[in-house]
Coordinates of C-alpha atoms in Angstrom, one line a residue:
Chain A
X1 CA -248.3 98.3 151.3
X2 CA -247.4 100.7 148.5
X3 CA -250.7 102.6 149.0
X4 CA -250.1 103.1 152.7
X5 CA -246.6 104.5 151.8
X6 CA -248.1 106.8 149.3
X7 CA -250.6 108.2 151.8
X8 CA -247.9 108.7 154.4
X9 CA -245.6 110.5 152.0
X10 CA -248.5 112.8 151.1
X11 CA -249.6 113.5 154.6
X12 CA -246.0 113.6 155.9
X13 CA -246.6 111.2 158.7
X14 CA -244.8 108.1 159.8
X15 CA -246.0 104.8 161.2
X16 CA -243.5 103.3 163.6
X17 CA -243.8 100.0 165.4
X18 CA -242.1 100.1 168.8
X19 CA -241.5 96.6 170.2
X20 CA -240.5 96.4 173.8
X21 CA -240.4 93.9 176.6
X22 CA -242.2 96.2 179.1
X23 CA -244.7 98.9 178.3
X24 CA -243.2 102.3 178.0
X25 CA -244.2 105.4 180.0
X26 CA -245.8 108.2 178.0
X27 CA -242.8 110.4 178.7
X28 CA -240.4 107.9 177.0
X29 CA -242.8 107.5 174.1
X30 CA -242.9 111.3 173.6
X31 CA -239.1 111.6 173.7
X32 CA -238.8 108.8 171.1
X33 CA -241.5 110.5 168.9
X34 CA -239.8 113.9 168.9
X35 CA -236.4 112.2 168.0
X36 CA -238.0 110.4 165.1
X37 CA -239.8 113.5 163.9
X38 CA -236.4 115.2 163.8
X39 CA -234.6 112.3 162.1
X40 CA -237.1 111.6 159.4
X41 CA -238.3 115.1 158.9
X42 CA -242.1 114.4 159.3
X43 CA -244.7 116.3 161.1
X44 CA -246.5 113.4 162.6
X45 CA -245.2 110.2 164.1
X46 CA -247.6 107.4 165.0
X47 CA -246.0 105.2 167.6
X48 CA -247.6 101.7 167.7
X49 CA -246.5 99.8 170.8
X50 CA -246.1 96.0 170.7
X51 CA -245.1 94.0 173.7
X52 CA -242.6 91.2 173.1
X53 CA -241.1 89.7 176.3
X54 CA -238.5 87.7 174.5
X55 CA -236.6 90.9 174.0
X56 CA -235.7 90.9 177.7
X57 CA -235.2 94.6 177.8
X58 CA -234.7 97.7 175.6
X59 CA -236.7 98.2 172.5
X60 CA -236.8 97.7 168.7
X61 CA -238.1 100.4 166.3
X62 CA -239.5 99.3 163.0
X63 CA -239.7 102.2 160.6
X64 CA -240.9 100.9 157.3
X65 CA -238.0 98.7 156.1
X66 CA -235.5 100.0 158.7
X67 CA -235.0 98.3 162.0
X68 CA -233.2 100.0 164.9
X69 CA -232.5 97.3 167.4
X70 CA -231.7 98.4 170.9
X71 CA -233.1 95.4 172.7
X72 CA -231.0 93.2 175.0
X73 CA -231.8 90.2 173.0
X74 CA -230.3 91.8 169.9
X75 CA -227.2 92.9 171.8
X76 CA -226.7 89.4 173.2
X77 CA -226.9 88.1 169.7
X78 CA -224.3 90.5 168.3
X79 CA -222.0 89.9 171.3
X80 CA -222.2 86.1 170.8
X81 CA -221.3 86.5 167.1
X82 CA -218.4 88.8 167.9
X83 CA -217.0 86.4 170.5
X84 CA -217.4 83.3 168.2
X85 CA -215.7 84.9 165.2
X86 CA -212.9 86.8 167.2
X87 CA -211.8 84.1 169.7
X88 CA -209.6 81.2 168.7
Chain B
X1 CA -200.9 73.3 173.1
X2 CA -203.2 72.9 175.9
X3 CA -205.7 75.6 176.4
X4 CA -206.9 75.7 180.0
X5 CA -210.6 76.4 180.6
X6 CA -209.9 79.5 182.8
X7 CA -207.8 81.0 180.0
X8 CA -210.8 80.7 177.7
X9 CA -213.1 82.3 180.3
X10 CA -210.7 85.2 180.8
X11 CA -210.5 85.8 177.0
X12 CA -214.3 85.8 176.8
X13 CA -214.6 88.1 179.8
X14 CA -212.1 90.5 178.1
X15 CA -214.2 90.4 174.9
X16 CA -217.3 91.2 176.8
X17 CA -215.6 94.1 178.5
X18 CA -214.4 95.5 175.3
X19 CA -217.7 95.1 173.6
X20 CA -218.7 98.4 172.2
X21 CA -222.5 98.9 172.3
X22 CA -223.2 100.5 168.9
X23 CA -226.7 101.3 167.7
X24 CA -227.7 98.6 165.4
X25 CA -229.4 100.0 162.4
X26 CA -230.6 97.3 160.1
X27 CA -232.5 97.4 156.9
X28 CA -235.0 94.6 156.4
X29 CA -237.5 93.3 154.0
X30 CA -240.2 90.7 153.9
X31 CA -240.3 87.6 151.8
X32 CA -243.2 87.7 149.4
X33 CA -242.2 84.5 147.5
X34 CA -239.8 81.8 148.2
X35 CA -239.1 78.5 146.4
X36 CA -236.5 76.7 144.2
X37 CA -233.7 78.5 145.9
X38 CA -234.9 81.9 144.9
X39 CA -236.6 84.4 147.3
X40 CA -238.4 87.6 146.3
X41 CA -238.1 90.1 149.0
X42 CA -240.2 93.2 149.4
X43 CA -238.3 96.0 151.1
X44 CA -234.5 96.0 151.3
X45 CA -234.7 99.5 149.9
X46 CA -231.0 100.4 149.8
X47 CA -229.7 97.0 148.9
X48 CA -226.6 96.8 146.7
X49 CA -226.3 94.5 143.7
X50 CA -224.6 91.3 144.8
X51 CA -224.9 92.1 148.5
X52 CA -225.3 89.4 151.0
X53 CA -228.5 89.2 152.9
X54 CA -229.4 87.1 155.8
X55 CA -232.6 85.0 156.2
X56 CA -234.3 84.2 159.5
X57 CA -232.8 80.7 159.7
X58 CA -229.2 82.0 159.3
X59 CA -228.9 81.1 155.6
X60 CA -227.2 83.7 153.5
X61 CA -228.4 84.9 150.2
X62 CA -227.2 87.2 147.4
X63 CA -229.3 90.0 146.0
X64 CA -229.2 89.6 142.2
X65 CA -232.4 91.1 140.8
X66 CA -232.9 94.6 141.9
X67 CA -236.4 95.5 140.7
X68 CA -238.7 98.4 141.3
X69 CA -240.6 96.9 144.1
X70 CA -238.8 93.8 145.1
X71 CA -235.4 92.2 145.3
X72 CA -234.7 88.7 143.9
X73 CA -232.2 86.9 146.0
X74 CA -230.6 83.5 145.5
X75 CA -230.2 81.4 148.5
X76 CA -226.7 80.2 149.3
X77 CA -227.9 77.5 151.7
X78 CA -230.9 75.5 152.7
X79 CA -234.3 77.1 152.5
X80 CA -235.9 74.9 155.2
X81 CA -237.5 76.9 158.0
X82 CA -238.0 80.0 155.9
X83 CA -241.6 81.0 155.3
X84 CA -243.3 83.6 153.3
X85 CA -243.5 86.8 155.3
X86 CA -240.2 86.2 157.1
X87 CA -237.8 89.0 157.7
X88 CA -234.6 89.3 155.6
X89 CA -231.8 91.5 156.8
X90 CA -229.1 93.3 154.8
X91 CA -225.6 92.5 155.9
X92 CA -224.0 95.5 154.2
X93 CA -221.2 93.5 152.7
X94 CA -220.7 92.0 149.3
X95 CA -220.3 88.3 148.9
X96 CA -216.8 87.3 150.1
X97 CA -214.8 84.3 150.9
X98 CA -212.0 83.7 153.5
X99 CA -208.6 83.7 151.9
X100 CA -205.1 83.2 153.0
X101 CA -202.4 80.6 153.7
X102 CA -204.7 78.8 156.1
X103 CA -206.7 77.5 153.1
X104 CA -203.7 75.6 151.5
X105 CA -204.2 71.9 151.6
X106 CA -207.9 72.1 152.5
X107 CA -211.0 71.2 150.6
X108 CA -213.7 73.9 151.0
X109 CA -217.1 74.6 149.6
X110 CA -218.1 77.6 147.5
X111 CA -218.5 79.7 150.7
X112 CA -215.1 78.9 152.0
X113 CA -216.3 76.5 154.7
X114 CA -214.2 73.4 155.2
X115 CA -215.7 70.1 154.1
X116 CA -212.7 67.8 154.6
X117 CA -213.3 67.3 158.3
X118 CA -209.9 68.7 159.3
X119 CA -211.2 71.5 161.6
X120 CA -212.1 75.1 161.1
X121 CA -210.0 77.4 159.0
X122 CA -208.5 80.5 160.7
X123 CA -208.4 82.7 157.7
X124 CA -206.6 86.0 158.2
X125 CA -208.4 87.9 155.5
X126 CA -211.5 87.8 153.3
X127 CA -211.8 88.9 149.7
X128 CA -214.9 89.8 147.7
X129 CA -215.6 87.1 145.1
X130 CA -216.3 89.7 142.4
X131 CA -213.2 91.8 141.8
X132 CA -212.3 94.0 138.9
X133 CA -209.6 92.5 136.7
X134 CA -206.2 94.2 136.5
X135 CA -206.1 97.0 134.0
X136 CA -203.8 97.1 130.9
X137 CA -201.1 99.2 132.6
X138 CA -201.0 96.9 135.6
X139 CA -200.0 93.9 133.5
X140 CA -196.8 92.5 132.1
X141 CA -196.6 90.2 129.1
X142 CA -196.3 86.5 129.7
X143 CA -192.7 85.3 129.5
X144 CA -192.2 82.7 132.2
X145 CA -193.2 79.1 131.3
X146 CA -195.5 77.0 133.4
X147 CA -194.2 73.5 133.0
X148 CA -197.1 71.1 132.7
X149 CA -194.8 68.1 132.6
X150 CA -196.7 66.8 129.6
X151 CA -194.3 66.7 126.7
X152 CA -196.9 67.2 124.0
X153 CA -198.0 70.4 125.6
X154 CA -194.7 71.8 126.8
X155 CA -193.1 71.3 123.4
X156 CA -195.9 72.4 121.0
X157 CA -198.4 74.4 123.0
X158 CA -196.4 75.9 125.8
X159 CA -198.3 77.5 128.6
X160 CA -196.9 80.6 130.3
X161 CA -197.5 81.9 133.8
X162 CA -200.4 84.3 133.5
X163 CA -201.9 82.7 130.4
X164 CA -205.4 81.2 130.0
X165 CA -205.3 77.9 128.1
X166 CA -208.6 76.1 127.5
X167 CA -208.7 72.3 127.7
X168 CA -211.6 71.2 125.5
X169 CA -212.8 67.8 124.4
X170 CA -215.5 65.2 124.7
X171 CA -216.2 63.4 127.9
X172 CA -213.6 60.9 129.0
X173 CA -210.8 62.2 126.8
X174 CA -208.4 63.1 129.6
X175 CA -209.2 66.7 130.3
X176 CA -209.1 66.5 134.0
X177 CA -206.0 64.3 133.8
X178 CA -204.0 67.0 132.0
X179 CA -205.0 69.5 134.7
X180 CA -204.0 67.1 137.5
X181 CA -200.7 66.3 135.9
X182 CA -200.0 70.0 135.7
X183 CA -200.8 70.4 139.3
X184 CA -198.6 67.5 140.3
X185 CA -195.8 68.9 138.3
X186 CA -195.8 72.2 140.2
X187 CA -194.1 70.5 143.2
X188 CA -191.2 72.6 144.4
X189 CA -191.9 75.2 141.8
X190 CA -193.4 77.7 144.2
X191 CA -196.8 77.8 142.5
X192 CA -200.0 77.7 144.5
X193 CA -202.7 75.7 142.8
X194 CA -206.4 76.0 143.1
X195 CA -208.7 73.3 141.7
X196 CA -212.4 74.3 141.4
X197 CA -214.7 71.4 140.9
X198 CA -218.1 72.5 139.5
X199 CA -220.9 70.1 139.2
X200 CA -218.8 67.0 139.5
X201 CA -219.6 63.8 141.3
X202 CA -218.5 63.8 144.9
X203 CA -216.9 60.4 144.3
X204 CA -214.7 61.7 141.5
X205 CA -213.6 64.6 143.7
X206 CA -212.8 62.3 146.5
X207 CA -210.6 60.1 144.2
X208 CA -208.9 63.2 142.9
X209 CA -208.1 64.5 146.4
X210 CA -206.6 61.2 147.3
X211 CA -204.5 61.2 144.1
X212 CA -203.2 64.7 144.9
X213 CA -202.4 63.6 148.4
X214 CA -200.5 60.6 147.2
X215 CA -198.3 62.7 145.0
X216 CA -197.8 65.3 147.8
X217 CA -199.6 68.0 145.8
X218 CA -202.0 68.9 148.6
X219 CA -199.2 70.9 150.2
X220 CA -199.7 73.7 147.8
X221 CA -203.2 73.1 146.5
X222 CA -206.6 74.5 147.6
X223 CA -209.7 72.6 146.4
X224 CA -213.0 74.4 146.0
X225 CA -215.9 72.1 145.5
X226 CA -219.4 72.6 144.3
X227 CA -220.5 69.1 143.5
X228 CA -223.5 68.2 141.4
X229 CA -226.0 67.9 144.3
X230 CA -225.3 71.4 145.6
X231 CA -227.5 74.3 144.8
X232 CA -227.1 76.1 141.5
X233 CA -226.2 79.4 143.2
X234 CA -223.3 77.7 144.9
X235 CA -222.1 76.1 141.7
X236 CA -222.4 79.6 140.2
X237 CA -220.1 81.3 142.7
X238 CA -217.6 78.5 143.2
X239 CA -215.3 79.6 140.3
X240 CA -215.3 83.2 141.5
X241 CA -214.6 82.1 145.1
X242 CA -211.6 80.0 143.8
X243 CA -210.5 82.9 141.7
X244 CA -210.6 85.2 144.8
X245 CA -208.5 82.7 146.7
X246 CA -205.9 82.6 144.0
X247 CA -206.0 86.4 143.5
X248 CA -204.9 86.8 147.2
X249 CA -201.7 85.1 146.4
X250 CA -201.3 86.8 143.0
X251 CA -201.4 90.2 144.5
X252 CA -198.8 89.1 147.0
X253 CA -196.4 88.5 144.2
X254 CA -196.8 84.7 144.0
X255 CA -197.5 82.6 140.9
X256 CA -200.7 80.7 141.0
X257 CA -202.5 78.2 138.9
X258 CA -206.3 77.7 138.8
X259 CA -208.2 74.9 137.2
X260 CA -211.9 75.4 136.5
X261 CA -213.4 71.9 136.0
X262 CA -215.6 72.5 134.3
X263 CA -217.1 75.7 132.9
X264 CA -219.8 73.9 130.9
X265 CA -221.5 72.8 134.1
X266 CA -220.9 76.3 135.5
X267 CA -222.9 77.8 132.5
X268 CA -225.6 75.2 133.1
X269 CA -225.9 76.2 136.8
X270 CA -226.0 79.8 135.8
X271 CA -228.7 79.1 133.3
X272 CA -230.8 77.3 135.9
X273 CA -230.5 80.2 138.3
X274 CA -231.2 82.8 135.7
X275 CA -234.3 81.0 134.5
X276 CA -235.6 80.8 138.1
X277 CA -234.9 84.5 138.5
X278 CA -237.1 85.0 135.4
X279 CA -234.4 86.5 133.3
X280 CA -235.2 86.1 129.6
X281 CA -233.5 83.1 128.0
X282 CA -231.4 83.5 124.8
X283 CA -229.7 81.0 122.6
X284 CA -229.9 77.5 123.9
X285 CA -231.8 79.0 126.8
X286 CA -228.7 80.5 128.3
X287 CA -229.2 84.0 129.6
X288 CA -227.9 86.9 127.6
X289 CA -224.9 87.5 129.8
X290 CA -223.3 84.1 129.7
X291 CA -220.3 85.4 127.8
X292 CA -219.8 88.0 130.5
X293 CA -220.1 85.2 133.1
X294 CA -216.9 83.6 131.8
X295 CA -215.1 86.6 130.5
X296 CA -215.0 88.4 133.8
X297 CA -213.8 85.2 135.5
X298 CA -211.0 84.6 133.0
X299 CA -209.9 88.1 132.7
X300 CA -208.9 88.1 136.3
X301 CA -206.1 85.7 135.4
X302 CA -203.1 87.8 134.5
X303 CA -199.4 88.4 135.0
X304 CA -199.0 91.5 137.0
X305 CA -196.4 94.2 136.5
X306 CA -193.4 94.6 138.8
X307 CA -195.0 97.5 140.7
X308 CA -197.8 95.2 141.8
X309 CA -195.5 92.4 142.8
X310 CA -195.0 90.5 139.6
X311 CA -197.4 87.7 140.6
X312 CA -199.4 85.7 138.1
X313 CA -202.5 83.6 137.9
X314 CA -202.6 81.0 135.1
X315 CA -206.0 79.6 134.3
X316 CA -206.8 76.2 132.8
X317 CA -210.6 76.2 132.2
X318 CA -212.1 73.0 131.0
X319 CA -215.0 72.7 128.7
X320 CA -216.8 69.5 127.7
X321 CA -218.1 69.4 124.1
X322 CA -220.8 67.1 122.8
X323 CA -219.8 64.9 119.9
X324 CA -216.7 67.1 119.3
X325 CA -218.8 70.1 118.4
X326 CA -216.5 73.1 119.2
X327 CA -218.8 75.5 117.4
X328 CA -221.5 75.2 120.0
X329 CA -222.4 78.3 122.0
X330 CA -220.4 77.9 125.2
X331 CA -217.3 76.4 123.6
X332 CA -217.0 79.2 121.1
X333 CA -217.5 81.8 123.8
X334 CA -214.7 80.5 125.9
X335 CA -212.4 79.8 123.0
X336 CA -212.6 83.5 122.1
X337 CA -211.8 84.5 125.7
X338 CA -208.8 82.3 126.3
X339 CA -205.2 82.5 124.9
X340 CA -205.4 79.2 123.2
X341 CA -206.8 75.8 123.5
X342 CA -205.7 72.2 123.8
X343 CA -208.2 70.1 121.9
X344 CA -208.5 66.5 123.0
X345 CA -210.1 64.0 120.6
X346 CA -212.0 60.8 121.1
X347 CA -210.4 58.9 118.2
X348 CA -206.9 59.6 119.3
X349 CA -207.7 58.5 122.8
X350 CA -209.1 55.2 121.7
X351 CA -206.2 54.7 119.3
X352 CA -204.0 54.7 122.4
X353 CA -202.5 58.2 121.9
X354 CA -202.7 59.6 125.4
X355 CA -202.7 62.6 125.9
X356 CA -205.1 62.7 123.0
X357 CA -204.0 66.1 121.8
X358 CA -205.1 67.1 118.3
X359 CA -202.0 68.8 117.1
X360 CA -203.7 70.6 114.2
X361 CA -206.5 72.2 116.1
X362 CA -204.7 73.0 119.4
X363 CA -202.8 76.3 119.7
X364 CA -201.1 78.4 122.3
X365 CA -201.2 82.1 121.5
X366 CA -198.3 82.8 123.8
X367 CA -196.2 80.2 122.1
X368 CA -192.4 80.6 122.1
X369 CA -192.4 83.4 124.6
X370 CA -193.4 80.9 127.2
X371 CA -190.7 78.3 126.4
X372 CA -187.2 78.0 127.7
X373 CA -184.5 78.6 125.0
X374 CA -183.5 75.0 125.2
X375 CA -187.0 73.7 124.5
X376 CA -187.5 76.3 121.7
X377 CA -184.4 75.1 120.0
X378 CA -185.3 71.4 119.9
X379 CA -189.1 71.6 119.4
X380 CA -189.2 73.8 116.3
X381 CA -189.6 70.9 113.9
X382 CA -192.0 68.9 115.9
X383 CA -195.3 70.3 114.7
X384 CA -194.1 70.4 111.1
X385 CA -193.0 66.7 111.2
X386 CA -196.3 65.7 112.8
X387 CA -198.3 67.6 110.2
X388 CA -196.4 66.0 107.4
X389 CA -197.0 62.6 109.0
X390 CA -200.7 63.1 109.3
X391 CA -200.9 64.0 105.7
X392 CA -199.1 60.9 104.6
X393 CA -200.7 58.6 107.2
X394 CA -203.5 57.6 104.9
X395 CA -200.9 55.8 102.7
X396 CA -200.1 53.3 105.4
X397 CA -203.5 51.8 104.8
X398 CA -202.6 51.0 101.3
X399 CA -199.7 48.8 102.4
X400 CA -198.3 49.2 98.9
X401 CA -194.7 49.9 97.9
X402 CA -193.8 53.4 99.1
X403 CA -190.7 55.4 98.0
X404 CA -187.9 55.8 100.5
X405 CA -188.5 59.4 101.3
X406 CA -192.2 58.8 102.2
X407 CA -191.4 55.7 104.2
X408 CA -188.8 57.7 106.2
X409 CA -191.2 60.5 106.9
X410 CA -193.8 57.9 108.0
X411 CA -191.3 56.2 110.3
X412 CA -190.2 59.5 111.8
X413 CA -193.8 60.5 112.4
X414 CA -194.7 57.2 114.0
X415 CA -191.8 57.6 116.4
X416 CA -192.7 61.2 117.3
X417 CA -196.3 60.1 118.1
X418 CA -194.9 57.2 120.2
X419 CA -192.6 59.6 122.0
X420 CA -195.4 62.0 122.9
X421 CA -197.4 59.3 124.5
X422 CA -197.2 59.7 128.3
X423 CA -198.8 57.7 131.1
X424 CA -201.0 59.3 133.8
X425 CA -199.4 61.0 136.8
X426 CA -195.9 60.8 135.4
X427 CA -194.9 64.4 134.6
X428 CA -191.5 64.7 132.8
X429 CA -189.1 67.4 134.0
X430 CA -188.0 70.0 131.4
X431 CA -184.4 68.8 130.9
X432 CA -185.6 65.3 130.2
X433 CA -188.1 66.6 127.7
X434 CA -185.4 68.5 125.9
X435 CA -183.1 65.5 125.7
X436 CA -185.9 63.2 124.4
X437 CA -187.2 65.6 121.8
X438 CA -183.6 66.3 120.7
X439 CA -183.2 62.6 120.1
X440 CA -186.4 62.2 118.2
X441 CA -186.2 65.2 116.0
X442 CA -182.6 64.5 115.0
X443 CA -183.7 61.1 113.8
X444 CA -181.7 59.1 116.3
X445 CA -184.6 56.7 116.8
X446 CA -185.1 55.7 113.1
X447 CA -183.9 52.2 113.7
X448 CA -185.4 51.6 117.1
X449 CA -188.5 49.3 116.9
X450 CA -191.7 51.2 117.7
X451 CA -192.6 49.2 120.8
X452 CA -189.1 49.9 122.2
X453 CA -189.2 53.7 121.8
X454 CA -190.5 54.5 125.2
X455 CA -188.2 52.1 126.9
X456 CA -185.2 53.6 125.0
X457 CA -186.1 57.1 126.0
X458 CA -186.5 56.4 129.7
X459 CA -183.2 54.6 129.8
X460 CA -181.6 57.3 127.7
X461 CA -182.5 60.0 130.2
X462 CA -181.3 57.9 133.1
X463 CA -178.0 57.3 131.3
X464 CA -177.5 61.0 130.6
X465 CA -178.4 61.9 134.2
X466 CA -175.8 59.5 135.6
X467 CA -173.0 59.6 133.0
X468 CA -173.3 63.0 131.5
X469 CA -174.9 64.9 134.3
X470 CA -173.3 68.1 133.3
X471 CA -175.7 68.3 130.3
X472 CA -178.8 67.9 132.6
X473 CA -177.4 70.4 135.0
X474 CA -176.5 72.9 132.3
X475 CA -180.0 72.7 130.8
X476 CA -181.6 73.1 134.2
X477 CA -179.5 76.0 135.3
X478 CA -179.2 78.1 132.2
X479 CA -182.4 76.8 130.5
X480 CA -180.4 76.8 127.3
X481 CA -178.7 74.2 125.1
X482 CA -175.5 75.7 123.8
X483 CA -173.5 74.3 121.0
X484 CA -170.9 72.7 123.2
X485 CA -173.6 70.8 125.0
X486 CA -175.3 69.9 121.7
X487 CA -172.1 68.1 120.6
X488 CA -171.8 66.4 124.0
X489 CA -175.4 65.4 123.8
X490 CA -175.0 64.0 120.3
X491 CA -172.1 61.8 121.3
X492 CA -173.9 60.7 124.5
X493 CA -176.9 59.6 122.6
X494 CA -174.8 57.7 120.1
X495 CA -172.9 56.0 122.8
X496 CA -176.1 55.0 124.6
X497 CA -177.7 53.9 121.4
X498 CA -174.9 51.5 120.6
X499 CA -175.2 50.1 124.1
X500 CA -178.9 49.7 123.8
X501 CA -178.9 48.1 120.4
X502 CA -176.3 45.6 121.6
X503 CA -178.6 44.8 124.6
X504 CA -181.7 44.1 122.5
X505 CA -179.6 42.3 120.0
X506 CA -180.8 44.6 117.2

């Protein structure tokens, strides 16, 4: 794992897993790629699509050790926790 | 109050409407090794020291070993269902416990979850378990007494509000009993008590809770429990959790009392955890920072200045020694941290002197500043008389002819020792203590037979409460014993003594 990171740091590229319930169109993929390039300041983003239907909708981005969770499953989870802890 | 189902649904509907969809940005890591309650996680790049992390089965953990390429986490729950390779998430918050008035009267575990079966706790606040102790400027010196109700302690080793007094002794010498008597005596004294049980048997704790309930002490007590079968990390954080709960009240200006029972088992749990985290062992296999473990806990007990509300937290840590060895590692550590110790001895306990306080080795560094004026006046001679008695005690074994002065001192000493004996769960209020000690130190008991001393004293205080109640009221209100009351007290004792001697036909 550390070797891969070293290579990426050298080459200034990023491997990102994009996990979604449905396959994404190439337009959506490109928009996400450019946003990521901007945010992480790299010249190259390698978007690896993974399909996981349990997410119901939305997507989840796994960038190294950071996870950006915009899936419906994740939102339901947070909503549930919020309701449990805030209601009597 | 009956909550109708459609009320609940409308509340939930409202919550869903108000739900603000924020972008959830989490940091994760992967478990590379898990076992024995410790997990090594690869990743978690920006994890803080002591931060809470969440495992895939919902268990929480605490990041304690931040190394170059991995984070060592202790599990604060069951590790069943967690595999190597599972994802671990950062929660972004440091370990904290729920605090507040809702916890009073409840028995909780080290994470603040209720274990007494009386329903969930609606805590209105949380507090981090690690908190920096109050600085020098924020403190005020200890001057208000914390009455333990135990005559031997209140007279000779008084404890003040905001002091740390160590209770140290071998097993089964009455350490927990002193702490429980103190808690029971705080009834109606506006002191919130927290009892932290570390590494104890669940059955002992159950008995303790029922004792406190019987004496009505649960109305102002919180019990934090990390019994012997719980994970070492939970036993490790239990005292800090209890301290955070007491600190909440302290910073609100209230007086609190916290009992750590006991810190020896706490050190053992910390040692187990540190060895599993591969931290290098030191003396007696304890990790190098075992002093810091206890010092940062006990330093949080303080008396705050008026600007911060004037609250206080008195700590009564308990340490168990092996074969009376107070020069072992952990006991010496804690003795140097606390403001005094109450040393309980095996021999005294079996000789029937309970509480088995060793007058010579016990000390309270706050001393007279934590005593009412009345008590200070009457108890001055007590330690001296007892010390003289102990020196001459060996002569009683000769049963030879002793000169009058020595015999008198021996008789006086015997009566003082008899007076200081006290049964369990019977705390004595301050004005009674003053009266009894006054009677003993002024040699009013010299001709009362030893076996009648306790009886005499209990009847004496009843007599004074009824016939001479102005003395009791004066002591209680002014906390002083002025000369006028001294004269009245003297004549009252003489009058009662005559009555008593006639009764027993002496």
